[in-house]
XYZ file of C-alpha atoms in Angstrom:
709
model
C 81.154 97.032 87.403
C 78.432 98.914 86.072
C 78.182 96.742 82.697
C 75.059 97.071 82.206
C 72.729 98.944 84.445
C 69.985 96.439 85.939
C 66.565 96.664 84.614
C 63.820 97.949 86.537
C 60.472 96.098 86.342
C 58.045 97.549 84.237
C 55.525 100.237 86.355
C 52.859 102.562 85.508
C 54.033 106.054 83.627
C 56.299 108.490 85.353
C 53.888 111.065 87.502
C 54.842 114.729 87.275
C 57.850 115.993 89.366
C 59.456 112.216 88.841
C 62.122 112.768 86.689
C 65.578 113.671 87.123
C 67.783 115.980 85.757
C 71.966 114.969 85.542
C 73.606 118.102 84.669
C 77.271 116.868 83.346
C 78.437 114.047 81.696
C 81.894 113.735 82.604
C 82.841 109.974 84.793
C 80.603 111.190 88.278
C 77.390 112.214 85.658
C 77.869 109.004 83.959
C 78.337 107.182 86.826
C 75.023 108.972 88.328
C 72.949 108.532 85.659
C 73.198 104.923 85.630
C 72.973 104.123 89.229
C 69.634 106.736 88.926
C 68.285 104.358 86.026
C 69.213 101.358 88.342
C 65.793 103.157 90.762
C 63.457 102.894 87.081
C 63.282 106.515 86.861
C 63.071 108.897 84.090
C 66.213 110.502 83.604
C 66.912 113.630 81.443
C 70.874 115.113 81.270
C 72.445 118.714 79.934
C 76.005 118.107 78.096
C 77.936 120.638 75.819
C 78.234 118.252 73.725
C 78.004 114.244 73.407
C 80.791 112.893 75.603
C 83.660 111.233 74.034
C 83.697 108.406 75.694
C 80.491 105.982 77.197
C 81.640 104.567 80.685
C 78.422 102.866 81.283
C 77.599 100.349 78.075
C 74.482 101.673 76.033
C 74.479 104.527 78.694
C 73.274 106.871 76.120
C 70.023 104.801 75.177
C 68.604 104.346 78.822
C 69.117 108.731 78.894
C 65.293 109.759 78.173
C 66.047 112.892 76.857
C 69.527 114.321 76.227
C 70.189 117.807 75.368
C 73.200 119.710 74.311
C 74.266 123.314 75.976
C 74.738 125.372 79.012
C 72.864 124.289 82.050
C 73.287 127.427 83.118
C 70.377 128.839 80.522
C 66.549 129.144 81.795
C 65.520 127.978 78.191
C 68.385 124.625 78.145
C 67.230 123.912 81.190
C 63.461 124.329 80.263
C 63.682 122.335 77.595
C 65.302 119.106 79.582
C 61.755 119.090 81.316
C 63.423 121.172 84.573
C 59.578 121.367 85.822
C 59.111 118.569 85.424
C 62.207 117.112 87.517
C 61.727 115.520 90.850
C 65.727 116.600 91.630
C 68.432 118.039 89.471
C 72.366 117.034 89.974
C 74.503 119.122 89.073
C 78.123 117.464 88.207
C 79.745 119.541 85.564
C 83.773 119.686 87.146
C 83.064 123.516 87.019
C 81.780 124.826 90.946
C 80.821 128.115 89.626
C 78.860 126.884 86.718
C 77.160 124.429 89.273
C 76.401 127.765 91.311
C 74.886 129.570 88.413
C 72.589 126.095 87.302
C 71.731 125.753 91.010
C 69.935 129.068 91.319
C 68.329 129.551 87.726
C 67.338 125.771 88.514
C 65.316 126.572 91.806
C 63.818 129.959 90.322
C 62.522 128.016 86.948
C 61.164 125.248 89.872
C 61.075 126.312 93.192
C 60.404 122.535 94.478
C 63.296 120.846 92.626
C 65.792 118.869 95.092
C 69.440 120.114 93.673
C 72.459 118.200 94.491
C 75.564 120.041 93.693
C 79.023 119.150 93.323
C 81.227 121.842 95.587
C 83.793 121.470 97.609
C 83.543 124.870 99.238
C 81.888 123.994 102.575
C 81.187 127.984 103.918
C 79.091 128.298 100.674
C 77.552 124.658 100.897
C 76.368 125.162 104.484
C 75.477 129.205 103.798
C 73.027 127.898 100.406
C 71.949 124.596 102.899
C 70.218 127.273 105.095
C 68.595 129.522 102.679
C 68.014 127.364 99.929
C 65.795 124.434 100.905
C 66.176 121.161 99.725
C 69.812 121.341 99.069
C 72.355 119.626 99.257
C 76.653 119.928 98.022
C 78.660 117.305 98.001
C 82.689 116.809 97.271
C 83.242 113.358 95.017
C 86.951 113.263 96.826
C 85.752 113.971 100.450
C 83.225 111.176 99.831
C 85.911 109.081 98.342
C 88.810 109.466 100.560
C 88.141 107.029 103.148
C 87.860 104.386 100.211
C 91.051 105.135 99.902
C 92.500 105.369 103.426
C 90.806 102.173 104.413
C 91.756 100.109 101.468
C 95.350 100.764 102.637
C 94.759 100.264 106.326
C 94.433 97.181 106.028
C 92.011 94.236 105.829
C 90.535 94.225 109.210
C 88.995 97.795 109.710
C 86.345 98.452 106.543
C 84.921 101.736 107.429
C 84.744 104.419 110.593
C 82.173 107.378 111.310
C 80.855 109.382 113.538
C 77.267 110.025 114.717
C 75.536 112.285 117.025
C 79.207 112.137 118.906
C 79.372 108.277 118.761
C 82.307 106.210 117.058
C 81.601 103.994 115.028
C 83.251 101.109 113.081
C 83.160 98.840 110.683
C 85.353 95.246 110.904
C 86.666 92.249 109.804
C 87.236 89.171 111.560
C 88.835 85.894 110.965
C 88.173 83.736 113.784
C 91.535 81.761 115.028
C 91.287 78.861 116.316
C 91.095 78.953 120.162
C 89.674 81.999 119.884
C 86.903 82.628 122.671
C 83.474 82.687 119.588
C 84.526 79.583 118.068
C 81.603 76.554 118.807
C 80.530 78.465 121.917
C 79.169 81.053 120.072
C 76.096 81.132 117.880
C 76.293 84.372 115.286
C 72.655 86.176 116.983
C 74.634 86.110 120.767
C 77.550 87.861 119.399
C 75.168 91.488 118.694
C 74.610 93.243 121.656
C 73.470 97.411 122.950
C 77.138 98.426 121.129
C 77.276 95.676 118.115
C 75.861 94.097 115.135
C 76.632 91.686 112.581
C 76.828 92.563 108.802
C 78.090 89.561 107.292
C 79.029 85.512 108.269
C 81.556 84.124 105.772
C 82.402 80.479 106.576
C 85.062 78.414 106.057
C 83.082 75.455 103.965
C 79.892 76.952 103.126
C 76.780 74.725 104.130
C 73.475 76.125 101.157
C 71.551 74.691 103.777
C 72.714 77.521 106.017
C 72.175 80.451 103.464
C 69.192 82.440 104.296
C 67.151 84.408 101.915
C 67.607 88.118 101.823
C 66.478 90.905 99.692
C 69.706 91.852 100.392
C 73.365 89.855 98.320
C 75.237 91.616 101.538
C 73.504 92.105 104.791
C 70.918 88.904 106.321
C 72.083 86.232 104.149
C 73.150 83.970 107.730
C 71.083 82.243 109.863
C 71.375 82.901 113.580
C 71.091 80.111 115.209
C 74.227 79.303 113.450
C 77.516 78.023 115.802
C 80.915 79.855 114.772
C 84.077 77.965 113.816
C 87.158 78.484 113.418
C 88.357 80.073 110.369
C 84.940 81.679 109.848
C 85.230 85.115 108.929
C 82.308 88.187 110.344
C 82.026 91.370 109.423
C 81.091 93.483 112.672
C 79.665 97.566 113.085
C 80.926 98.478 116.627
C 80.185 101.804 118.460
C 81.875 102.654 120.783
C 85.099 100.175 121.372
C 88.888 101.195 121.250
C 91.010 100.658 118.308
C 92.376 97.410 118.803
C 95.307 98.618 116.779
C 95.728 101.744 118.295
C 99.084 103.246 119.044
C 100.366 105.915 121.121
C 100.445 108.348 118.553
C 99.810 108.813 114.685
C 103.409 108.332 114.217
C 103.747 105.508 116.966
C 105.532 106.668 120.478
C 108.262 108.450 119.391
C 105.608 111.135 117.538
C 105.528 112.180 122.018
C 108.940 111.723 122.488
C 111.819 114.331 122.832
C 112.024 116.917 120.108
C 115.546 117.973 118.910
C 116.301 121.143 121.382
C 116.112 124.322 119.445
C 120.043 125.473 118.946
C 120.142 129.040 120.485
C 119.122 126.894 123.704
C 121.707 125.110 123.765
C 124.112 128.203 123.197
C 122.783 129.842 126.152
C 122.823 127.386 128.274
C 126.369 126.750 127.610
C 126.906 130.156 128.473
C 125.362 129.937 131.601
C 127.848 127.285 132.291
C 130.586 129.290 131.559
C 129.500 132.268 133.459
C 128.877 129.957 136.703
C 132.105 128.345 136.440
C 134.567 131.310 135.833
C 137.258 129.850 138.295
C 137.942 126.903 136.577
C 140.340 127.817 133.796
C 139.653 124.502 132.599
C 136.301 124.065 132.877
C 136.068 127.624 131.416
C 137.461 126.271 127.867
C 135.617 123.356 127.829
C 132.198 125.288 128.106
C 133.267 127.828 125.454
C 134.314 124.950 122.837
C 130.817 123.016 123.952
C 129.087 126.216 122.987
C 131.444 126.604 119.310
C 130.543 123.404 118.555
C 126.518 123.361 119.198
C 126.667 126.417 116.571
C 128.722 123.571 113.374
C 127.259 123.431 110.222
C 125.817 127.724 110.681
C 128.517 129.658 109.691
C 127.301 132.619 110.128
C 126.184 132.111 114.278
C 130.052 131.175 114.668
C 130.740 134.834 112.874
C 127.836 136.366 115.336
C 129.682 134.590 118.412
C 133.337 135.894 117.436
C 131.297 138.823 116.503
C 129.853 138.687 120.113
C 132.596 138.086 122.222
C 134.725 140.591 120.188
C 132.526 143.439 121.203
C 132.069 142.347 124.507
C 135.721 142.468 125.388
C 136.288 145.666 123.559
C 133.429 146.854 126.065
C 135.718 145.968 128.558
C 138.888 147.050 127.706
C 137.274 150.641 127.291
C 135.483 150.911 130.071
C 138.918 150.276 132.251
C 140.793 152.570 129.532
C 138.254 155.462 130.240
C 138.173 154.447 134.176
C 142.012 154.478 134.105
C 142.702 157.963 131.693
C 140.165 160.081 133.259
C 141.036 163.629 134.507
C 138.313 162.999 137.156
C 137.474 160.031 139.826
C 134.664 159.325 137.251
C 132.071 156.416 138.147
C 132.662 153.372 136.900
C 129.156 152.643 135.470
C 130.080 156.390 132.737
C 133.418 154.879 131.894
C 131.198 152.068 130.389
C 128.311 154.086 128.664
C 131.270 156.103 127.069
C 132.441 153.050 125.619
C 128.767 151.915 124.666
C 127.623 154.832 123.184
C 131.242 155.189 121.139
C 131.014 151.355 119.849
C 127.377 151.887 118.790
C 128.214 154.579 116.013
C 127.917 157.728 118.991
C 131.837 158.244 118.508
C 131.068 162.171 117.037
C 129.161 163.073 120.785
C 131.954 161.567 122.812
C 134.925 162.873 120.909
C 135.502 166.198 122.469
C 134.820 164.997 125.943
C 138.075 162.335 125.034
C 140.197 165.606 124.607
C 140.229 166.303 128.436
C 141.402 162.549 129.670
C 144.905 162.038 129.798
C 146.493 159.858 126.278
C 143.776 161.902 124.639
C 144.639 160.675 121.050
C 145.221 157.183 122.277
C 141.722 156.828 123.379
C 140.547 158.337 120.098
C 142.012 156.135 118.480
C 140.643 153.515 119.982
C 137.440 155.113 119.777
C 137.503 154.876 116.045
C 138.290 150.710 116.684
C 135.095 150.614 118.966
C 133.805 152.073 115.935
C 134.341 150.027 113.451
C 134.175 146.699 115.579
C 130.478 148.406 116.407
C 129.470 148.947 112.911
C 130.744 145.004 111.951
C 128.537 143.738 114.660
C 125.696 145.569 114.059
C 125.839 143.722 110.099
C 125.988 140.834 111.817
C 123.443 140.859 113.667
C 120.934 142.203 110.474
C 122.708 139.583 108.417
C 121.321 136.948 111.513
C 117.650 138.083 111.566
C 117.930 137.774 108.046
C 118.441 134.309 107.643
C 116.647 133.625 110.495
C 112.999 135.076 108.700
C 113.785 133.872 105.284
C 114.642 130.279 106.880
C 111.661 130.155 109.352
C 109.483 128.239 106.721
C 111.751 125.593 106.542
C 112.918 125.818 109.982
C 109.351 124.126 110.317
C 109.486 121.427 108.162
C 112.486 120.006 109.120
C 110.874 119.698 112.306
C 108.894 116.905 110.589
C 109.026 113.561 112.483
C 111.364 110.926 109.823
C 110.636 108.457 107.406
C 108.903 105.711 109.364
C 111.163 102.110 109.138
C 108.271 99.813 108.399
C 104.659 99.184 108.854
C 103.915 102.686 107.581
C 101.836 103.841 104.587
C 102.982 105.727 101.730
C 100.503 108.303 100.065
C 102.179 109.469 97.155
C 100.885 113.121 95.055
C 99.459 114.933 98.150
C 96.505 116.668 96.113
C 93.180 117.317 97.628
C 92.624 113.846 97.660
C 95.807 112.808 99.095
C 95.824 115.457 102.181
C 92.771 114.176 103.239
C 93.717 110.218 102.969
C 96.812 111.153 105.106
C 94.810 113.257 107.450
C 92.066 110.047 107.922
C 94.867 107.769 108.181
C 96.495 109.913 111.061
C 92.912 109.740 112.855
C 93.791 106.109 112.501
C 97.402 106.142 114.127
C 98.347 104.654 111.293
C 101.895 105.665 110.532
C 102.507 107.388 107.261
C 104.869 108.944 105.182
C 104.106 112.004 101.427
C 105.660 111.977 98.739
C 105.080 115.250 96.901
C 106.995 116.385 93.822
C 107.203 120.138 95.734
C 107.015 121.028 99.467
C 103.822 121.180 101.543
C 102.913 124.541 103.814
C 104.609 124.728 106.820
C 100.602 124.562 108.731
C 99.459 121.807 106.213
C 99.457 118.234 108.003
C 102.688 118.982 110.358
C 103.583 116.022 111.410
C 103.702 114.205 108.921
C 106.518 112.353 107.341
C 107.450 114.540 103.389
C 109.683 113.201 100.562
C 109.403 115.740 97.726
C 111.016 116.167 94.224
C 110.933 114.102 91.897
C 108.427 110.888 92.852
C 110.836 107.998 91.129
C 113.615 108.943 93.277
C 111.666 109.776 96.678
C 109.963 105.805 96.609
C 113.756 104.602 97.091
C 114.151 107.034 100.137
C 110.274 106.025 101.649
C 111.499 102.390 102.937
C 109.274 100.773 100.855
C 110.152 97.799 101.347
C 108.932 97.204 105.127
C 105.964 99.186 103.758
C 102.645 98.378 104.775
C 100.444 99.920 101.481
C 101.261 103.058 99.176
C 98.574 105.127 97.637
C 98.747 107.021 94.655
C 96.158 109.795 94.543
C 97.470 111.847 91.297
C 95.422 113.588 88.461
C 96.693 111.532 86.211
C 95.199 107.760 86.330
C 98.180 106.690 84.169
C 101.034 107.563 86.465
C 98.994 105.939 89.349
C 99.023 102.901 87.168
C 103.099 103.346 86.529
C 103.560 104.096 91.116
C 101.332 100.974 91.872
C 103.197 98.598 89.658
C 106.875 100.501 90.616
C 106.047 100.336 94.284
C 105.114 95.989 93.839
C 107.838 95.729 92.067
C 109.665 96.053 94.783
C 107.883 95.499 97.089
C 105.708 92.432 96.385
C 103.799 92.015 99.288
C 102.844 95.335 99.714
C 99.729 96.960 98.859
C 98.918 99.034 95.701
C 95.122 101.555 96.255
C 95.938 103.501 92.417
C 93.032 105.958 92.216
C 91.514 105.938 88.575
C 89.276 107.981 86.348
C 87.064 105.594 83.999
C 85.250 103.080 85.432
C 85.956 100.800 82.718
C 90.018 101.350 82.978
C 89.484 100.259 86.487
C 87.629 97.292 85.823
C 90.845 95.957 82.821
C 93.575 96.991 85.766
C 91.539 95.600 88.365
C 91.174 91.665 86.326
C 94.944 92.384 85.039
C 96.764 93.328 88.029
C 94.996 91.342 91.198
C 96.976 92.403 93.406
C 96.380 96.370 93.198
C 92.989 97.665 94.613
C 91.910 100.123 91.984
C 88.890 102.265 92.677
C 87.459 105.023 90.842
C 86.143 108.107 92.581
C 83.388 108.515 90.412
C 81.980 106.029 90.855
C 82.360 105.799 94.387
C 80.560 108.773 94.866
C 78.168 108.368 92.258
C 75.852 106.295 94.438
C 75.832 108.646 97.205
C 74.805 111.347 94.803
C 72.529 109.098 93.674
C 70.939 108.074 96.868
C 70.523 111.987 98.033
C 68.935 113.088 95.010
C 66.066 110.613 96.531
C 65.624 112.949 99.445
C 67.634 110.990 101.444
C 70.997 112.524 103.684
C 74.368 110.447 102.941
C 76.499 110.703 105.621
C 78.778 108.427 103.778
C 80.379 105.262 102.699
C 83.012 102.852 102.307
C 83.691 99.768 100.226
C 82.025 96.049 101.927
C 83.144 93.095 99.153
C 83.426 94.837 96.236
C 80.003 96.611 97.310
C 79.668 99.946 98.172
C 77.803 101.111 101.231
C 76.340 104.077 102.461
C 75.895 105.400 105.579
C 72.407 106.902 104.801
C 69.731 109.536 107.396
C 65.854 109.086 106.805
C 64.092 111.969 108.247
C 60.570 109.872 108.542
C 57.758 112.069 107.628
C 54.635 111.525 107.613
C 53.275 110.323 103.756
C 56.695 107.959 104.126
C 56.824 104.427 103.124
C 58.242 103.466 106.691
C 55.830 104.724 108.398
C 54.406 102.738 111.414
C 56.656 100.002 110.888
C 58.675 97.993 112.786
C 62.665 97.984 112.269
C 62.582 94.271 111.825
C 60.353 94.915 109.004
C 62.492 97.529 107.593
C 66.204 95.293 108.072
C 64.710 92.199 106.720
C 61.972 93.429 104.131
C 64.679 95.806 102.745
C 68.003 94.433 103.761
C 68.955 97.029 105.360
C 71.038 97.560 108.583
C 69.466 100.227 111.163
C 72.410 102.068 113.890
C 70.439 104.872 114.903
C 66.494 105.494 116.121
C 65.976 108.907 117.357
C 61.555 109.619 117.959
C 60.673 112.765 117.789
C 62.233 115.337 120.949
C 63.920 112.346 122.322
C 67.989 111.751 122.574
C 68.685 109.452 119.640
C 69.570 105.228 120.681
C 72.426 103.030 118.929
C 71.454 99.327 117.888
C 67.987 100.063 118.414
C 66.023 97.227 118.861
C 64.122 95.279 116.453
C 60.788 96.242 118.571
C 60.929 100.181 117.579
C 58.380 101.150 115.726
C 58.586 104.173 113.509
C 56.826 107.594 113.453
C 56.764 110.784 111.521
C 59.349 113.158 113.080
C 61.721 109.813 113.853
C 65.153 110.037 112.894
C 66.827 107.040 111.177
C 70.130 105.995 110.417
C 70.820 102.833 108.610
C 73.202 101.440 106.919
C 72.693 100.163 102.909
C 73.788 99.717 99.286
C 72.031 101.859 97.090
C 69.953 98.938 96.219
C 68.279 99.019 99.511
C 68.088 102.996 99.050
C 65.928 101.776 95.644
C 64.064 99.148 97.385
C 63.113 101.794 100.173
C 62.359 104.266 97.679
C 60.081 101.874 95.217
C 58.569 99.740 98.428
C 59.754 96.868 97.342
C 59.563 94.959 100.588
C 60.652 91.203 100.628
C 57.493 89.044 101.202
C 57.632 87.513 105.068
C 56.768 82.850 104.671
C 57.516 82.478 107.723
C 54.827 81.360 110.916
C 55.154 79.978 114.484
C 53.077 77.516 115.651
C 52.665 77.668 119.240
C 51.560 73.875 121.113
C 51.129 74.852 125.357
C 52.719 77.223 127.505
C 54.661 75.283 130.284
C 53.367 77.510 132.816
C 50.377 79.872 134.296
C 52.761 83.121 133.937
C 54.309 81.212 130.219
C 50.650 83.125 128.473
C 51.316 86.287 129.915
C 54.185 86.404 129.095
C 54.309 84.466 125.568
C 51.651 87.009 124.579
C 53.506 90.055 125.271
C 56.829 88.839 122.959
C 54.409 88.054 120.579
C 52.939 91.397 120.546
C 56.569 93.233 121.335
C 57.931 91.023 118.282
C 55.202 90.601 115.720
C 53.736 93.422 116.148
C 50.055 92.261 117.892
C 48.242 94.331 120.004
C 48.628 92.966 123.615
C 44.736 92.231 123.798
C 44.696 90.159 120.594
C 47.993 88.396 121.561
C 46.723 87.484 125.145
C 43.265 86.144 123.595
C 45.556 84.080 120.433
C 47.776 82.512 123.250
C 44.436 81.485 125.732
C 43.507 79.134 122.627
C 46.734 77.155 122.411
C 47.878 75.454 120.561
C 48.195 77.703 117.217
C 49.679 79.283 114.268
C 50.495 83.261 114.449
C 48.219 83.600 111.555
C 50.313 86.986 110.625
C 53.367 85.826 108.951
C 57.610 86.361 109.873
C 60.407 87.492 108.297
C 63.193 84.256 109.344
C 65.655 86.052 111.190
C 62.110 87.792 113.022
C 60.749 84.220 114.071
C 63.869 82.682 114.742
C 64.235 85.595 117.616
C 60.204 85.278 118.180
C 60.873 81.398 118.878
C 64.584 82.127 121.348
C 62.319 84.677 123.439
C 58.904 82.212 123.179
C 61.484 79.014 124.970
C 62.822 81.494 127.368
C 59.619 82.043 128.496
C 58.548 78.597 128.942
C 56.383 79.041 125.687
C 56.890 75.230 123.461
C 57.254 77.129 119.576
C 57.968 75.573 116.386
C 58.987 78.092 113.201
C 56.778 76.732 109.919
C 59.246 77.289 107.272
C 57.688 77.743 103.778
C 56.451 74.994 102.092
C 59.441 74.447 100.711
C 61.459 74.847 103.360
C 61.548 72.456 106.603
C 60.331 73.324 109.707
C 62.741 74.246 112.555
C 61.966 73.061 115.755
C 62.411 74.976 119.091
C 62.734 72.885 122.498
C 63.858 73.634 126.086
C 65.896 76.847 124.415
C 67.399 75.272 121.230
C 66.713 75.155 117.742
C 67.189 71.578 115.794
C 66.050 70.999 111.901
């Protein structure tokens, strides 16, 4: 909850081009202002009128300059200080207004960074190519995965992809007898495809809590032994979802589907022809064809007409052949009958006068013409029915309503469809409920109930459902559906979409069983992060905090240049996931020893506070030291020097010189995680080492590979 914007530390007056301009003070705009002010930067704003409601207390007093007017106007942008702004956030609800304001802002300030609200992906990509320093987001696209993950369950926290690599954030409670319990320390869980984000022991021990600039990451000690009922949060790459099924709706989705009616009818007809010698079998086949058409009266009429026409055609051919004055071929007799049957009676009338019993044949020709006209009429009706009901036939092919453990998504607008798509990607059985039907090509494999939403809930097997997600445009309606779902199934998770952060906080406090998410508040952190030039790839929620997946393109003047990844991680409280040196392939879960250079690409997990620390170069102090007393072997001198150079960032010559003068304490202080890792490596290299804590802490000793207080 943003009850109050955290006040930044006092700093020198802002320089030119350091301010930020927010256009549009709706829910998203106000949350953007709140997040930007937490960075301690000047924030200007433009809105047509004063907002009817301020979602964040005292937010009006935090805006450095508020201009009333149309943000598309060059004069209004000038008054708001666009020429002195570093970035402009265009977050009104009208995408045309955002686009026009973006073009005007770029004309007035060619260097300003533009962060625009828009859901037109093609236009966004084209604008990004033409307007440098431009990025566009749609809040619902950023927030939809959070709704999907909230409905999915507590184990899967987040999932995303980087350069074709699938990452997932999972929460796991260790059951008694788990292979990690009482056997593994936390640092042993970290591999080339896994990192530990959080550790929550069953019984917290203040002595085992590490100081960290982040309240979320690195608050655990690497040498902590895992116990039963401990909870760990991990980020993994390339791992299979342990709960995946054979398909989005389980095995049944890939099973046999109902065969089309016409296929059954044709098969029955072929069987009837093949067994024409057996009257009882033939009668049974014709009955099966008729039963296959039950419930489709027009098709039954078509079958009757077809049988009648076929019979008349055979009878007519025989009559003409018998009464012909000359010995005409049987095929010609068939042609006379066929032409008469389908409207050509006038063409054969004269020819029939030469036949025996000509009057009888002419009367039979009239009967053929009438029967043919009726058959053609039925044929046209059948084709018309087929064309008119084609859409509904597609809809009928949707899977049935799941029996249990499914997620019910109510209202299938833009967010609802994205939530369904995300859940399908996770192989989660789903059910969509909408007041109106969907096009056949929209989510064709999703079971769908349409009509009155309350009535549809009674058909949704809600008593055995896993979660209900209410994501309509009306937050009161969403609350109503969430409460109704909880009344019908108290064990069902209720995920409710809201638009007002204050309303969100009140509902969450009064109804603790519900997970209430404000899309604007979630997305605002991504907009604020993007305003500082970073690329926000996605987000997820972890322990009531929003974690941003953020990409940095390291530049020569960047605060991250020449930093070890260990310094970035422990100094700023972020988790590096991907490091790609310039013109080289990227590496997942990079080593702490990698050093950043201009041109590198770095992707981290960070909260908005972590981004602020990087932006303001607020690194946590390094207060831990390493004391080396003795190298047990000659090789230990060389191996120890190599480890010191690699982990602590010393030059190799300096490290060897230090190792030659043991005992001694490394003069360069380290972060606690960094110091503990170096001590483990030195112990493995046969060097006696002691981790020296700050004056207020007790030292940690390493002997024979074991750390002890």
